[in-house]
Coordinates of C-alpha atoms and ligand atoms in Angstrom, one line a residue:
M1 CA 15.5 -16.8 57.1
F2 CA 14.8 -20.4 58.2
A3 CA 18.4 -21.0 58.9
S4 CA 18.4 -18.5 61.8
A5 CA 14.9 -19.6 63.0
F6 CA 15.6 -23.3 63.0
G7 CA 19.4 -23.6 63.1
A8 CA 19.5 -24.7 59.5
D9 CA 19.6 -28.4 59.2
C10 CA 20.0 -29.5 62.7
V11 CA 17.5 -30.5 65.3
T12 CA 17.0 -27.7 67.8
V13 CA 15.5 -28.2 71.3
K14 CA 14.7 -24.8 72.7
I15 CA 12.6 -25.5 75.7
N16 CA 13.6 -25.1 79.3
R17 CA 13.9 -28.7 80.6
K18 CA 14.9 -27.8 84.1
G19 CA 11.3 -27.5 85.4
T20 CA 9.0 -30.4 85.6
K21 CA 5.8 -28.4 85.0
P22 CA 3.7 -29.8 82.1
M23 CA 5.3 -28.5 78.9
N24 CA 3.2 -27.4 76.0
Y25 CA 5.6 -28.1 73.2
W26 CA 8.9 -30.0 72.8
N27 CA 10.1 -27.8 70.0
K28 CA 7.9 -24.7 69.8
D29 CA 9.8 -23.0 67.0
I30 CA 9.0 -25.8 64.7
E31 CA 5.7 -27.0 66.1
C32 CA 4.1 -23.5 66.0
A33 CA 6.1 -22.1 63.0
P34 CA 4.2 -19.9 60.4
R35 CA 3.5 -22.0 57.4
S36 CA 5.6 -19.9 55.1
E37 CA 8.7 -20.5 57.2
L38 CA 8.0 -24.2 57.5
E39 CA 7.6 -24.4 53.7
A40 CA 10.9 -22.6 53.2
L41 CA 12.6 -25.1 55.4
Q42 CA 10.9 -28.0 53.7
S43 CA 12.0 -26.7 50.3
Y44 CA 15.6 -26.3 51.3
R45 CA 15.7 -29.8 52.8
L46 CA 13.8 -31.4 49.9
A47 CA 16.3 -30.0 47.3
N48 CA 19.2 -31.3 49.4
T49 CA 17.7 -34.7 49.9
V50 CA 16.8 -35.2 46.2
R51 CA 20.4 -34.3 45.2
R52 CA 21.7 -36.8 47.8
V53 CA 19.5 -39.7 46.7
Y54 CA 20.3 -39.0 43.0
E55 CA 24.0 -39.2 43.7
N56 CA 23.9 -42.1 46.2
V57 CA 20.9 -44.4 45.5
A58 CA 21.1 -46.2 42.2
P59 CA 17.4 -47.1 42.0
Y60 CA 16.4 -43.5 42.6
R61 CA 18.9 -42.3 39.9
A62 CA 17.3 -44.8 37.5
K63 CA 13.7 -43.7 38.4
M64 CA 14.5 -40.0 38.0
D65 CA 16.4 -40.5 34.7
A66 CA 13.4 -42.5 33.4
A67 CA 11.0 -39.7 34.4
G68 CA 13.4 -37.1 32.9
V69 CA 13.8 -35.3 36.2
R70 CA 17.2 -33.8 37.3
P71 CA 18.1 -32.9 40.9
E72 CA 18.4 -29.2 39.8
D73 CA 14.7 -29.3 38.7
I74 CA 13.7 -29.7 42.3
K75 CA 14.0 -26.3 43.9
S76 CA 11.1 -26.1 46.2
I77 CA 8.1 -28.1 47.5
A78 CA 6.1 -26.9 44.5
D79 CA 8.3 -29.2 42.4
L80 CA 7.5 -32.3 44.5
S81 CA 4.9 -33.7 42.1
K82 CA 7.6 -33.9 39.4
L83 CA 9.3 -36.7 41.3
P84 CA 8.4 -40.4 40.8
F85 CA 6.7 -42.4 43.5
T86 CA 8.3 -45.1 45.7
V87 CA 6.3 -48.3 46.6
K88 CA 7.0 -51.1 48.9
Q89 CA 8.0 -53.3 45.9
D90 CA 11.0 -51.0 45.3
L91 CA 12.3 -51.9 48.8
R92 CA 11.7 -55.6 48.1
D93 CA 13.4 -55.4 44.8
N94 CA 16.5 -53.8 46.4
Y95 CA 16.4 -56.0 49.5
P96 CA 18.1 -55.6 51.9
Y97 CA 20.2 -52.5 51.6
G98 CA 19.9 -51.3 48.0
M99 CA 17.9 -48.2 48.9
F100 CA 20.5 -46.9 51.5
A101 CA 22.0 -43.5 50.7
V102 CA 25.0 -43.9 53.1
P103 CA 27.8 -46.5 53.4
A104 CA 27.4 -49.3 56.0
S105 CA 29.9 -47.5 58.2
E106 CA 27.3 -44.7 58.8
V107 CA 24.4 -47.0 59.6
V108 CA 24.0 -47.7 63.3
R109 CA 20.7 -49.7 63.3
V110 CA 18.3 -51.6 61.1
H111 CA 14.6 -52.4 61.6
A112 CA 12.4 -54.5 59.4
S113 CA 8.7 -54.9 58.6
S114 CA 7.0 -58.1 59.6
G115 CA 6.8 -59.3 56.0
T116 CA 3.3 -60.7 56.4
T117 CA 2.3 -59.6 52.9
G118 CA 5.5 -60.6 51.2
K119 CA 9.3 -60.5 51.7
Q120 CA 10.2 -58.3 54.6
T121 CA 11.6 -54.8 54.0
V122 CA 14.6 -53.5 55.8
V123 CA 15.2 -49.9 56.9
G124 CA 18.4 -48.3 58.2
Y125 CA 19.2 -45.4 60.4
T126 CA 22.3 -43.3 61.0
A127 CA 23.0 -41.8 64.5
K128 CA 21.4 -38.6 63.4
D129 CA 18.3 -40.4 62.1
I130 CA 17.9 -42.1 65.5
D131 CA 18.3 -38.7 67.2
I132 CA 15.6 -37.1 65.0
W133 CA 13.3 -40.1 65.6
A134 CA 13.8 -39.7 69.4
E135 CA 12.9 -36.0 69.0
C136 CA 9.7 -36.9 67.1
A137 CA 8.8 -39.5 69.8
A138 CA 9.5 -37.0 72.5
R139 CA 7.2 -34.5 70.8
A140 CA 4.5 -37.2 70.7
L141 CA 4.9 -37.7 74.5
V142 CA 4.8 -34.0 75.2
N143 CA 1.8 -33.6 72.9
V144 CA -0.2 -35.8 75.4
G145 CA 1.1 -34.0 78.5
G146 CA 4.3 -36.0 79.1
T147 CA 7.1 -34.5 81.3
K148 CA 10.4 -35.8 82.7
D149 CA 8.4 -36.9 85.8
D150 CA 6.5 -39.5 83.8
Y151 CA 6.9 -43.3 83.8
V152 CA 6.6 -44.2 80.2
H153 CA 5.6 -47.9 79.9
V154 CA 6.3 -49.2 76.5
S155 CA 4.4 -52.3 75.5
Y156 CA 5.0 -52.2 71.8
G157 CA 7.3 -55.1 70.8
Y158 CA 11.1 -54.5 71.0
G159 CA 13.1 -55.9 68.1
L160 CA 12.9 -55.5 64.4
F161 CA 9.4 -53.9 64.9
T162 CA 9.9 -50.2 65.3
G163 CA 7.3 -49.7 68.1
G164 CA 9.2 -50.5 71.2
L165 CA 12.6 -48.9 70.6
G166 CA 11.0 -45.9 68.8
M167 CA 9.0 -44.9 71.9
H168 CA 11.7 -46.0 74.3
Y169 CA 14.2 -43.5 72.8
G170 CA 11.5 -40.8 72.8
A171 CA 10.9 -41.3 76.5
E172 CA 14.6 -41.1 77.3
K173 CA 15.0 -38.0 75.2
L174 CA 12.2 -36.4 77.1
G175 CA 14.0 -37.3 80.3
A176 CA 11.1 -39.4 81.5
T177 CA 11.6 -42.9 83.0
A178 CA 11.3 -45.5 80.2
I179 CA 9.8 -48.9 81.3
P180 CA 10.8 -51.3 78.5
A181 CA 8.0 -53.8 79.1
S182 CA 7.6 -55.0 75.5
A183 CA 4.5 -56.9 74.5
G184 CA 3.3 -60.1 76.2
N185 CA 3.0 -61.5 79.7
S186 CA -0.2 -59.6 80.3
M187 CA -0.6 -60.3 84.0
R188 CA 2.9 -58.9 84.6
Q189 CA 2.0 -55.8 82.6
L190 CA -0.9 -55.0 84.9
E191 CA 1.3 -55.7 88.0
M192 CA 3.9 -53.3 86.6
F193 CA 1.3 -50.6 85.9
R194 CA 0.4 -50.8 89.6
D195 CA 3.9 -51.3 91.2
F196 CA 6.0 -49.1 88.9
G197 CA 3.5 -46.2 88.8
S198 CA 3.3 -46.3 85.0
S199 CA 1.7 -43.0 83.9
I200 CA 1.9 -43.0 80.1
I201 CA 1.5 -46.3 78.2
C202 CA 2.3 -47.1 74.6
M203 CA 0.8 -50.2 73.0
T204 CA -1.6 -51.3 70.2
P205 CA -5.2 -50.4 70.9
S206 CA -6.2 -54.1 70.6
Y207 CA -3.7 -55.0 73.2
A208 CA -5.1 -52.3 75.5
I209 CA -8.6 -53.9 75.1
S210 CA -7.3 -57.3 76.0
L211 CA -5.6 -55.9 79.1
I212 CA -8.9 -54.4 80.1
E213 CA -10.5 -57.8 79.7
L214 CA -7.8 -59.4 81.9
M215 CA -8.2 -56.6 84.6
Q216 CA -11.8 -57.5 84.9
E217 CA -11.0 -61.2 85.1
K218 CA -8.3 -60.8 87.7
G219 CA -10.0 -58.1 89.8
F220 CA -7.8 -55.1 89.0
K221 CA -9.4 -51.7 89.3
K222 CA -8.4 -48.7 87.3
S223 CA -7.9 -46.9 90.7
D224 CA -5.0 -49.4 91.3
F225 CA -3.1 -47.5 88.6
K226 CA -1.8 -44.0 88.0
L227 CA -2.3 -44.0 84.3
K228 CA -2.9 -40.6 82.8
A229 CA -2.4 -41.0 79.0
G230 CA -1.8 -43.7 76.4
L231 CA -0.3 -43.5 72.9
F232 CA -2.0 -46.2 70.9
G233 CA -1.2 -47.0 67.3
A234 CA 0.3 -49.4 64.7
E235 CA -3.2 -50.4 63.6
P236 CA -6.5 -48.7 62.8
W237 CA -8.9 -48.1 65.7
T238 CA -12.2 -46.4 66.1
E239 CA -13.6 -43.6 68.3
E240 CA -15.7 -46.3 70.1
M241 CA -12.6 -48.1 71.0
R242 CA -11.1 -44.9 72.3
R243 CA -14.1 -44.4 74.7
Q244 CA -13.7 -48.0 75.8
I245 CA -10.0 -47.7 76.5
E246 CA -10.4 -44.4 78.3
E247 CA -13.2 -45.8 80.5
G248 CA -11.5 -49.2 81.1
L249 CA -8.0 -47.9 82.0
G250 CA -8.9 -44.5 83.4
L251 CA -6.7 -42.4 81.1
K252 CA -6.9 -40.2 78.0
A253 CA -6.3 -42.3 74.8
Y254 CA -4.4 -40.7 71.9
D255 CA -3.6 -41.9 68.4
L256 CA -0.1 -42.4 67.3
Y257 CA 0.9 -43.1 63.7
G258 CA 4.0 -44.2 61.9
L259 CA 5.5 -46.8 59.5
S260 CA 8.8 -48.4 59.4
E261 CA 9.7 -47.3 55.9
I262 CA 9.4 -43.7 56.9
M263 CA 10.7 -43.9 60.5
G264 CA 8.5 -45.8 62.9
P265 CA 6.1 -44.5 65.5
S266 CA 5.7 -40.7 65.9
V267 CA 5.7 -39.7 62.2
S268 CA 2.5 -38.1 63.6
A269 CA 0.7 -38.0 67.0
E270 CA -2.4 -36.5 68.5
C271 CA -2.3 -33.6 71.0
V272 CA -4.6 -33.1 73.9
C273 CA -7.3 -31.8 71.5
Q274 CA -7.7 -35.3 70.1
A275 CA -8.5 -33.8 66.7
G276 CA -6.1 -35.4 64.4
M277 CA -2.4 -36.3 64.5
H278 CA 0.2 -33.5 64.0
I279 CA 2.8 -34.7 61.4
C280 CA 6.4 -33.8 62.0
E281 CA 6.4 -31.8 58.8
D282 CA 9.9 -30.5 59.3
H283 CA 11.1 -34.1 58.6
F284 CA 8.3 -35.6 56.4
I285 CA 6.3 -33.9 53.7
P286 CA 2.8 -35.4 53.4
E287 CA 0.6 -35.5 50.2
I288 CA -2.7 -37.1 49.6
I289 CA -3.2 -38.7 46.2
D290 CA -5.9 -40.5 44.3
P291 CA -4.7 -44.1 44.3
D292 CA -6.1 -44.7 40.9
T293 CA -5.1 -41.6 38.9
L294 CA -2.1 -40.8 41.2
E295 CA -3.1 -37.1 41.1
V296 CA -2.4 -35.0 44.1
L297 CA -5.7 -34.2 45.8
P298 CA -6.6 -30.8 47.4
A299 CA -6.4 -30.3 51.2
G300 CA -9.2 -31.9 53.1
Q301 CA -10.0 -34.7 50.5
Q302 CA -9.5 -38.3 51.5
G303 CA -7.0 -40.4 49.6
E304 CA -3.8 -42.3 49.9
L305 CA -1.2 -40.8 52.1
V306 CA 2.3 -40.3 50.6
F307 CA 5.4 -39.2 52.5
T308 CA 8.7 -37.7 51.4
C309 CA 11.6 -37.9 54.0
I310 CA 13.6 -34.6 54.0
T311 CA 16.1 -35.2 56.8
K312 CA 16.7 -38.9 56.8
E313 CA 20.3 -39.8 56.0
A314 CA 20.4 -43.6 55.8
M315 CA 17.2 -44.3 53.8
P316 CA 15.4 -41.2 52.6
L317 CA 12.3 -42.3 50.7
I318 CA 10.8 -40.0 48.1
R319 CA 7.0 -39.8 47.6
Y320 CA 6.5 -43.2 49.4
R321 CA 3.0 -44.5 48.9
T322 CA 1.9 -45.7 52.3
R323 CA -1.4 -47.4 51.2
D324 CA -3.1 -45.7 54.2
I325 CA -6.3 -43.8 53.5
A326 CA -6.4 -40.5 55.3
S327 CA -7.0 -36.8 54.9
L328 CA -5.1 -33.7 56.0
V329 CA -6.3 -30.6 58.0
Y330 CA -4.2 -27.5 57.6
D331 CA -6.1 -25.2 60.0
K332 CA -4.3 -24.2 63.2
C333 CA -5.1 -26.5 66.0
E334 CA -6.5 -25.2 69.3
C335 CA -3.3 -26.5 71.0
G336 CA -1.4 -23.8 69.1
R337 CA 0.5 -26.1 66.8
T338 CA 0.6 -25.2 63.1
L339 CA 1.9 -28.6 62.0
V340 CA -0.7 -30.2 59.6
R341 CA -3.0 -32.9 61.1
M342 CA -3.8 -36.2 59.5
L343 CA -7.2 -37.6 60.4
K344 CA -7.5 -41.2 61.7
P345 CA -6.5 -43.5 58.8
Q346 CA -9.6 -45.2 57.5
G347 CA -7.7 -48.4 56.7
R348 CA -5.3 -49.3 53.9
T349 CA -6.0 -49.5 50.2
D350 CA -4.6 -53.1 50.5
D351 CA -6.8 -53.9 53.5
M352 CA -9.8 -52.8 51.5
L353 CA -12.1 -55.8 50.8
I354 CA -14.1 -55.8 47.6
I355 CA -17.3 -57.7 48.4
R356 CA -19.5 -58.2 45.5
G357 CA -18.0 -55.1 43.9
V358 CA -18.5 -52.9 47.0
N359 CA -15.4 -51.4 48.7
V360 CA -15.5 -52.3 52.4
F361 CA -13.0 -51.3 55.0
P362 CA -12.8 -53.5 58.2
S363 CA -12.9 -50.2 60.2
Q364 CA -16.4 -49.5 59.0
I365 CA -17.6 -52.9 60.2
E366 CA -15.9 -52.4 63.6
A367 CA -17.6 -49.0 64.0
A368 CA -21.0 -50.5 63.2
L369 CA -20.4 -53.4 65.6
L370 CA -19.4 -51.2 68.4
S371 CA -22.3 -48.9 67.9
V372 CA -24.6 -51.8 68.8
D373 CA -22.4 -53.3 71.6
E374 CA -19.4 -51.3 72.7
K375 CA -17.9 -54.5 74.3
A376 CA -17.9 -56.4 71.0
T377 CA -14.2 -56.0 70.3
N378 CA -13.3 -59.6 69.6
Y379 CA -14.3 -60.5 66.1
L380 CA -13.0 -61.9 62.8
L381 CA -14.2 -61.2 59.3
E382 CA -14.1 -64.3 57.1
V383 CA -14.4 -63.8 53.4
N384 CA -15.1 -66.6 51.0
R385 CA -16.3 -67.0 47.4
V386 CA -19.1 -69.5 47.0
N387 CA -20.5 -70.2 43.5
N388 CA -18.7 -67.1 42.3
L389 CA -20.3 -64.9 44.9
D390 CA -18.4 -63.2 47.7
T391 CA -19.6 -63.9 51.2
L392 CA -18.6 -62.1 54.3
E393 CA -19.1 -63.7 57.7
V394 CA -18.6 -61.7 60.9
Q395 CA -17.6 -64.1 63.6
L396 CA -18.3 -62.5 66.9
E397 CA -17.3 -63.8 70.4
T398 CA -20.0 -63.8 73.1
R399 CA -19.1 -63.0 76.7
P400 CA -19.8 -65.0 79.8
D401 CA -22.2 -62.2 80.9
M402 CA -24.4 -63.0 77.9
F403 CA -25.0 -66.5 79.1
G404 CA -28.0 -65.5 81.2
D405 CA -29.6 -64.3 78.0
D406 CA -32.2 -66.6 76.4
V407 CA -32.0 -67.7 72.8
K408 CA -34.5 -65.0 71.7
T409 CA -32.3 -62.3 73.2
L410 CA -29.2 -63.7 71.5
E411 CA -31.1 -63.9 68.2
N412 CA -32.3 -60.3 68.6
Y413 CA -28.7 -59.3 69.3
K414 CA -27.5 -61.0 66.1
K415 CA -30.2 -59.3 64.1
R416 CA -29.3 -55.8 65.5
V417 CA -25.6 -56.4 64.7
K418 CA -26.4 -57.6 61.2
A419 CA -28.7 -54.6 60.5
A420 CA -26.0 -52.1 61.7
I421 CA -23.3 -53.7 59.6
D422 CA -25.5 -54.1 56.5
S423 CA -26.5 -50.5 56.5
A424 CA -22.9 -49.3 57.2
I425 CA -21.3 -51.1 54.3
G426 CA -24.2 -51.6 51.9
V427 CA -23.6 -55.4 51.6
G428 CA -25.4 -58.2 53.4
V429 CA -23.3 -60.1 55.9
S430 CA -23.9 -63.2 58.0
I431 CA -23.2 -63.2 61.7
K432 CA -21.8 -66.2 63.6
L433 CA -21.7 -66.0 67.4
L434 CA -18.8 -67.8 69.0
E435 CA -18.1 -69.1 72.5
P436 CA -16.2 -66.7 74.7
K437 CA -12.4 -66.7 74.3
T438 CA -12.5 -68.6 71.0
L439 CA -10.5 -66.1 69.0
A440 CA -6.7 -65.6 69.5
R441 CA -5.8 -62.5 71.4
S442 CA -3.2 -60.2 70.0
M443 CA -0.3 -58.5 71.8
G444 CA 0.7 -56.5 68.7
K445 CA -1.3 -55.8 65.6
A446 CA -4.7 -57.6 65.7
V447 CA -5.5 -59.9 62.8
R448 CA -9.2 -59.1 61.9
V449 CA -9.6 -60.5 58.4
K450 CA -9.3 -63.9 56.9
D451 CA -9.8 -63.7 53.2
N452 CA -10.0 -67.1 51.6
R453 CA -10.6 -65.9 48.0
E454 CA -7.9 -66.3 45.4
I455 CA -8.4 -63.0 43.8
K456 CA -8.5 -60.4 46.5
N457 CA -8.5 -56.8 45.3
K458 CA -7.5 -54.5 42.5
F459 CA -4.9 -52.5 44.5
E460 CA -2.6 -55.4 44.9
K461 CA -1.7 -55.4 41.2
K462 CA -0.3 -51.9 41.3
Ligands
DLL527 O1 3.2 -49.9 63.0 C1 4.9 -48.3 63.5 C2 4.2 -47.9 64.7 C3 4.5 -48.5 65.9 C4 3.2 -46.9 64.7 C5 3.8 -48.1 67.0 C6 2.5 -46.6 65.8 C7 2.8 -47.2 67.0 P1 4.7 -50.8 60.5 O2 4.7 -52.1 61.2 O3 5.6 -50.6 59.4 O4 5.0 -49.7 61.5 O5 3.2 -50.6 60.0 C8 2.8 -49.4 59.5 O6 0.6 -49.6 60.4 O7 1.1 -48.0 57.2 C9 -0.6 -48.2 58.9 O8 -1.3 -49.0 58.0 C10 -0.7 -48.9 60.3 N1 -0.7 -47.9 61.3 C11 0.3 -47.4 62.1 N2 -0.2 -46.5 63.0 C12 -1.5 -46.4 62.8 C13 -2.6 -45.7 63.4 C14 4.3 -49.4 62.6 N3 -2.4 -44.9 64.4 C15 1.3 -49.4 59.2 N4 -3.8 -45.8 62.9 C16 0.8 -48.1 58.6 C17 -4.1 -46.7 61.8 C18 -1.9 -47.3 61.7 N5 -3.1 -47.4 61.2

């Protein structure tokens, strides 16, 4: 049944690309498929993938043997929970190519994670993997109103990071004009927005905020640009930041999610409803688990997001624990897509700070901060242990427009920020106001936490 509907195992593009009218979907058959058909397709692809990894990837064969699972035990998605999990350490242990399921002659590209939390991890792609990735990125662009008339300005970094090339290939697949700006040289970015007619931008939300700052400094107005939409991701961001970016750049801001181990940007992306990111479920099966018990949680509950790749050729990961905290919504979206939505990740289990026994996510602090002052986007959280007691200091940059304020007003501002954060996280923090422009600006993922303690948190041991 699914073979006729979806052309079996190949990517099908069934839209009329001759017109330049806004398209609703890139691949309607898949994006709006009845769940029963989608699940039949997932089951078929899952069984094939598990057989392939068992035959070709020694670490998977060893894991499955140890768990007593044979490829023939996996007949449908109902059997998924029989399979062992994969964690980042598995990729490190088999660095660089030990998790690949195809010979080197089939691999056409590698990317790698930044390695800030340990040895970098390498991922590989066959030509078909790259094509599927481009399809997912084209879907993301169409989700937010992209057409072949658009100028897609990509300010994610190009290189081993997946952001730049991932969205670039998506733009080309769509037939739009890709502008491979990459990150950095911020003044030039603004000039290009203006001169090249950039209409859809792709960058980290923190970089968008720093461009807005520069616009104000250099006298650019949003009416100088023709921006209509932006796909922002690679790091957590809040609804308050969304409002600020929309207002500052004069566009609609959408969330874009992905991770290099699974593919890169466009594992999921928001649609115009801005109500969660549709996961490309025909390629990746999501699950939500309890990170402590490892039990699968029912739909709607928040927990750790896990993905299984079901079409990847070069490096299909099975039940990969992302460490991202999210939840899934299976209701049909108003846009007509049936693909499950993941709600904004609330941080990562390994970002989570434990302050005097209380679990604290940096995103909670950011939301509290922005609820007091929506321009307070430049901050750093510094954690220390003093006399065996954890302390959390929120270092917050002031802005030149605050200089007119007297000491009493600034003290009052500090008090309001502290009260909002204390009540949001249930732990007392201290606030330190810094001179304007003291903190480093990011062009990629922003660094928001400096944890100086030796023992950081319990999830790192798993
Ligand atoms: O950040 C891929 C990407 C590029 C996604 C461009 C979106 C846009 P990694 O460097 O492997 O890959 O980092 C993946 O970043 O596990 C999340 O913790 C975080 N992340 C990515 N997108 C979002 C998002 C890319 N929209 C890790 N919201 C993931 C929150 C995100 N966190």
